[in-house]
Structure formats: C-alpha cells, structure tokens
Tab-separated table of C-alpha atoms in Angstrom:
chain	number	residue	atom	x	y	z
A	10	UNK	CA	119.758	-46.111	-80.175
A	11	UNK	CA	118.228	-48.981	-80.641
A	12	UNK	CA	114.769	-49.654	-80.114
A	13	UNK	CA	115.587	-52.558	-77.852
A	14	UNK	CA	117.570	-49.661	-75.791
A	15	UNK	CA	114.667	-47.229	-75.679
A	16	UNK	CA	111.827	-49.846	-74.551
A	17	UNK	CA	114.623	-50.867	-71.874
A	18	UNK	CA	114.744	-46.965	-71.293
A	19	UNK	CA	110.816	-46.379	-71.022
A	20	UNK	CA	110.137	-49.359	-68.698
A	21	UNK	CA	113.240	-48.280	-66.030
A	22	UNK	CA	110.989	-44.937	-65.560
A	23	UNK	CA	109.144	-46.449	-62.269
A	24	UNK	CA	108.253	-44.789	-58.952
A	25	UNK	CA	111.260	-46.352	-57.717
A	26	UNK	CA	113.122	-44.279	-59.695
A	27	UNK	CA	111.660	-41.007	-59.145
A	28	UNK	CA	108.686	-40.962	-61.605
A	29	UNK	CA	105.642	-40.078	-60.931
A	30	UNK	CA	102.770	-42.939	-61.485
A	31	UNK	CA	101.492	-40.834	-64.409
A	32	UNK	CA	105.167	-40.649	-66.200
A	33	UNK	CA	105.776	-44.366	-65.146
A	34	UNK	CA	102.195	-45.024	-67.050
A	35	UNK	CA	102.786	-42.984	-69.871
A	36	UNK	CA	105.922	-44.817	-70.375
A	37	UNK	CA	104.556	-48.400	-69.814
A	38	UNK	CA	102.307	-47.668	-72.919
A	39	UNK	CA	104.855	-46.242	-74.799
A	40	UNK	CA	107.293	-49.359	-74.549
A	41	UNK	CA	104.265	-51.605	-75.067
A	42	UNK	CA	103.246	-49.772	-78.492
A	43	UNK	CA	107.150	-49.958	-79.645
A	44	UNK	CA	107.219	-53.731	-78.999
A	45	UNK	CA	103.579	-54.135	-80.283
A	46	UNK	CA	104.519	-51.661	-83.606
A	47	UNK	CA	107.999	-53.356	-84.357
A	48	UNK	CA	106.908	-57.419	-83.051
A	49	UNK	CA	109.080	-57.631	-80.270
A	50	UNK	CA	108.422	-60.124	-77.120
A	51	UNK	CA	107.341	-58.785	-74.254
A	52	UNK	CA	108.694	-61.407	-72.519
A	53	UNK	CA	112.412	-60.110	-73.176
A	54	UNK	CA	111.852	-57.395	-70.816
A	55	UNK	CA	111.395	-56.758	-67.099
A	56	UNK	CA	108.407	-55.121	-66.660
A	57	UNK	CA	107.787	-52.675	-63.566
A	58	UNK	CA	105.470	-53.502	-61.128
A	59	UNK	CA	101.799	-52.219	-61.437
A	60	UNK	CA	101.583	-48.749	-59.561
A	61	UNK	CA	99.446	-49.141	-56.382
A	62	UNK	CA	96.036	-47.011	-56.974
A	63	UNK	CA	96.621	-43.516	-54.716
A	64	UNK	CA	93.163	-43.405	-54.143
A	65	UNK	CA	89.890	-44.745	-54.319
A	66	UNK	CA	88.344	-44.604	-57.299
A	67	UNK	CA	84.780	-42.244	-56.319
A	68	UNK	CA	81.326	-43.487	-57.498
A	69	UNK	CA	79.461	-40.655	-60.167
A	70	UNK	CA	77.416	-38.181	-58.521
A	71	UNK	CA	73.769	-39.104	-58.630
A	72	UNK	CA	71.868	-36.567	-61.028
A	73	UNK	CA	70.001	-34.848	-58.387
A	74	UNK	CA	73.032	-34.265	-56.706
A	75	UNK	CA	74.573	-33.034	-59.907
A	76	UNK	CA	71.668	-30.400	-60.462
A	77	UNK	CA	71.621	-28.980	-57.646
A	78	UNK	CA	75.417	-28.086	-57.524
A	79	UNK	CA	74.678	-26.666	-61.252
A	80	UNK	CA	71.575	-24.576	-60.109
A	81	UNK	CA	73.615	-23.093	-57.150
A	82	UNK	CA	75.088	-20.015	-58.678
A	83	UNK	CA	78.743	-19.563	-57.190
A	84	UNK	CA	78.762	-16.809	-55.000
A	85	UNK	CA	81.036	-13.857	-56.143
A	86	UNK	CA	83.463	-12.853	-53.512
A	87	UNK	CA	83.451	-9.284	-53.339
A	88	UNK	CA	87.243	-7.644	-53.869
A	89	UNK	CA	88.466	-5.432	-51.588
A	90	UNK	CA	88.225	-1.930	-53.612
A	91	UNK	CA	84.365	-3.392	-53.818
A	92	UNK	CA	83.977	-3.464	-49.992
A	93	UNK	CA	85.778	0.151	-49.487
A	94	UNK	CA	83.303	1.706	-52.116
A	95	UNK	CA	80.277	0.139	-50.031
A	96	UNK	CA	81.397	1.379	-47.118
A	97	UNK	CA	82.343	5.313	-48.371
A	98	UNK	CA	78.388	5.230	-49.638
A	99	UNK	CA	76.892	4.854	-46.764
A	100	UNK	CA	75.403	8.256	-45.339
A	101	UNK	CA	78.078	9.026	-42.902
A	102	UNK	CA	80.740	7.612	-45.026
A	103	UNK	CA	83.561	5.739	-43.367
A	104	UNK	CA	86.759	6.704	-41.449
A	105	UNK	CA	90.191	5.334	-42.532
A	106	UNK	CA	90.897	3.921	-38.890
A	107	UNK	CA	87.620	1.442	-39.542
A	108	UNK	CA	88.795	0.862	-42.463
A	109	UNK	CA	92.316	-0.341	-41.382
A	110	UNK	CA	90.650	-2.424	-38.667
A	111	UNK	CA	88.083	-4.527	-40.880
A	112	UNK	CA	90.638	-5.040	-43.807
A	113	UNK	CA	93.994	-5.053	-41.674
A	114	UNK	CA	95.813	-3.285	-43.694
A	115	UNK	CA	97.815	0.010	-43.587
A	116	UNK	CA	96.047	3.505	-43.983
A	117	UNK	CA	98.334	4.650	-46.696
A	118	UNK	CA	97.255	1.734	-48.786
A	119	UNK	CA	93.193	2.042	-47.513
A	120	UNK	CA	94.031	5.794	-49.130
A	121	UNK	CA	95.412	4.095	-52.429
A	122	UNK	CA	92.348	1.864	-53.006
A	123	UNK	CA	89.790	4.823	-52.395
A	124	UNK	CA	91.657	6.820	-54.655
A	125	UNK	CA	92.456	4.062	-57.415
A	126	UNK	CA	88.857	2.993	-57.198
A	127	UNK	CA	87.184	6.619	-57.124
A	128	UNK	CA	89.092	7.486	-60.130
A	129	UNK	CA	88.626	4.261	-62.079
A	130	UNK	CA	84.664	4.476	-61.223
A	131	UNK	CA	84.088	8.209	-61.896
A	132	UNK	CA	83.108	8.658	-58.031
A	133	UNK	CA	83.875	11.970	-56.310
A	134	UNK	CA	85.203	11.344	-53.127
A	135	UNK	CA	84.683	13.894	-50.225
A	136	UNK	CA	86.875	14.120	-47.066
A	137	UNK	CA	84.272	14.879	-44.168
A	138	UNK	CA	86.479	15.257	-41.059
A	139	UNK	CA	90.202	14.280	-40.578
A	140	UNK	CA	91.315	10.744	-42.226
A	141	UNK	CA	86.928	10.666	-42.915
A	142	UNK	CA	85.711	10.115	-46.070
A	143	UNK	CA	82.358	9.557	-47.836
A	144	UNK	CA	81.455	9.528	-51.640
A	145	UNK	CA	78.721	12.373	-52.708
C-alpha cells in the first residue's frame, strides 16, 4: 500500500460514511501528518468537509461556582442491605410485609438480605412474631 493509498484511505473516513466526528478527526490528522512527514501536496487530495460542532462549546465555571461544588460532599446513597439493617434496629424491629412494601421486592429475597447482611456484620437476628424480625 502505498502511502498515496492510505492518506486516500484516512480522508474517505467521514460522517458520511459512518464515522463518528471523533474517528473522522483522528483520521484528518493522521493523513495530514503522512503528507506533512513524507512532502506530499495537500492539494492532490479531496479533503472532507469540516464536521459541524455537536454542541456548544460551554464557558469555564466561575471559581466560586467551582468551590462550592468541591465543598459539597456527595451524598452516599445508602444500599439496600443498609436500609434493612436500619430498619431491624429499631426497638420493635420490622416485619417482612413492610419490608416488601418500601423496597418492592419479594419476601424470600427481603429474607436473603437480612440473613446475608446479619451474617456478614456479626448481627444476631431475632424473629419476634411470624415473618417479624428485629436485631438484639
């Protein structure tokens, strides 16, 4: 392959032809370091159109703006084995059927996590009443 052949190659990558604006960029500069590196003229080719900007470009965030999104900590969404172990330490505990209605999901798997969790936390979970539980 000549290197005439691959510059032809790298400039027929356009939007038009399925690339992407970033491959159809990549390969603009590509074919213009070939001709550049090996003296070709640019002229001998056709060249793609420029690639219409997809969006506008954004001005910088002002500084204030930018410490204030730094000093707000993220706030840590709590997983759901997390929520089912607050609930089974409150004093009365927590019943699988308000369990299944807050999370939506089915009891057997509400009985998974407390048991998964328990066991993975050390906690000793006590059934109070039928489908009740509570960690002492």
């Amino acid at each position: 392959m000549t290197i005439d052949t691959k510059v032809r190659a790298l400039l027929a990558k356009t939007i038009n032809a399925g690339a992407t604006p970033g491959e159809q960029a990549a390969a603009v500069t590509k074919a213009r370091e070939l001709i550049a590196k090996h003296a070709l003229d640019p002229k001998a080719f056709a060249w793609p159109p420029e690639p219409k900007p997809t969006r506008k470009a954004s001005k910088p965030a002002s500084p204030s703006r930018r410490a204030t999104k730094a000093a707000a900590a993220p706030k840590r969404r709590l997983k759901r084995g997390d929520e089912v172990i607050e609930l089974l330490r409150r004093k009365n505990g927590a019943t699988i059927e308000e369990m299944v209605t807050r999370f939506g999901i089915q009891p057997h798997s509400i009985r998974a996590i407390i048991s998964v969790e328990s066991r993975k936390r050390g906690l000793k979970v006590e059934l109070v009443a039928k489908a009740h539980y509570r960690i002492v």
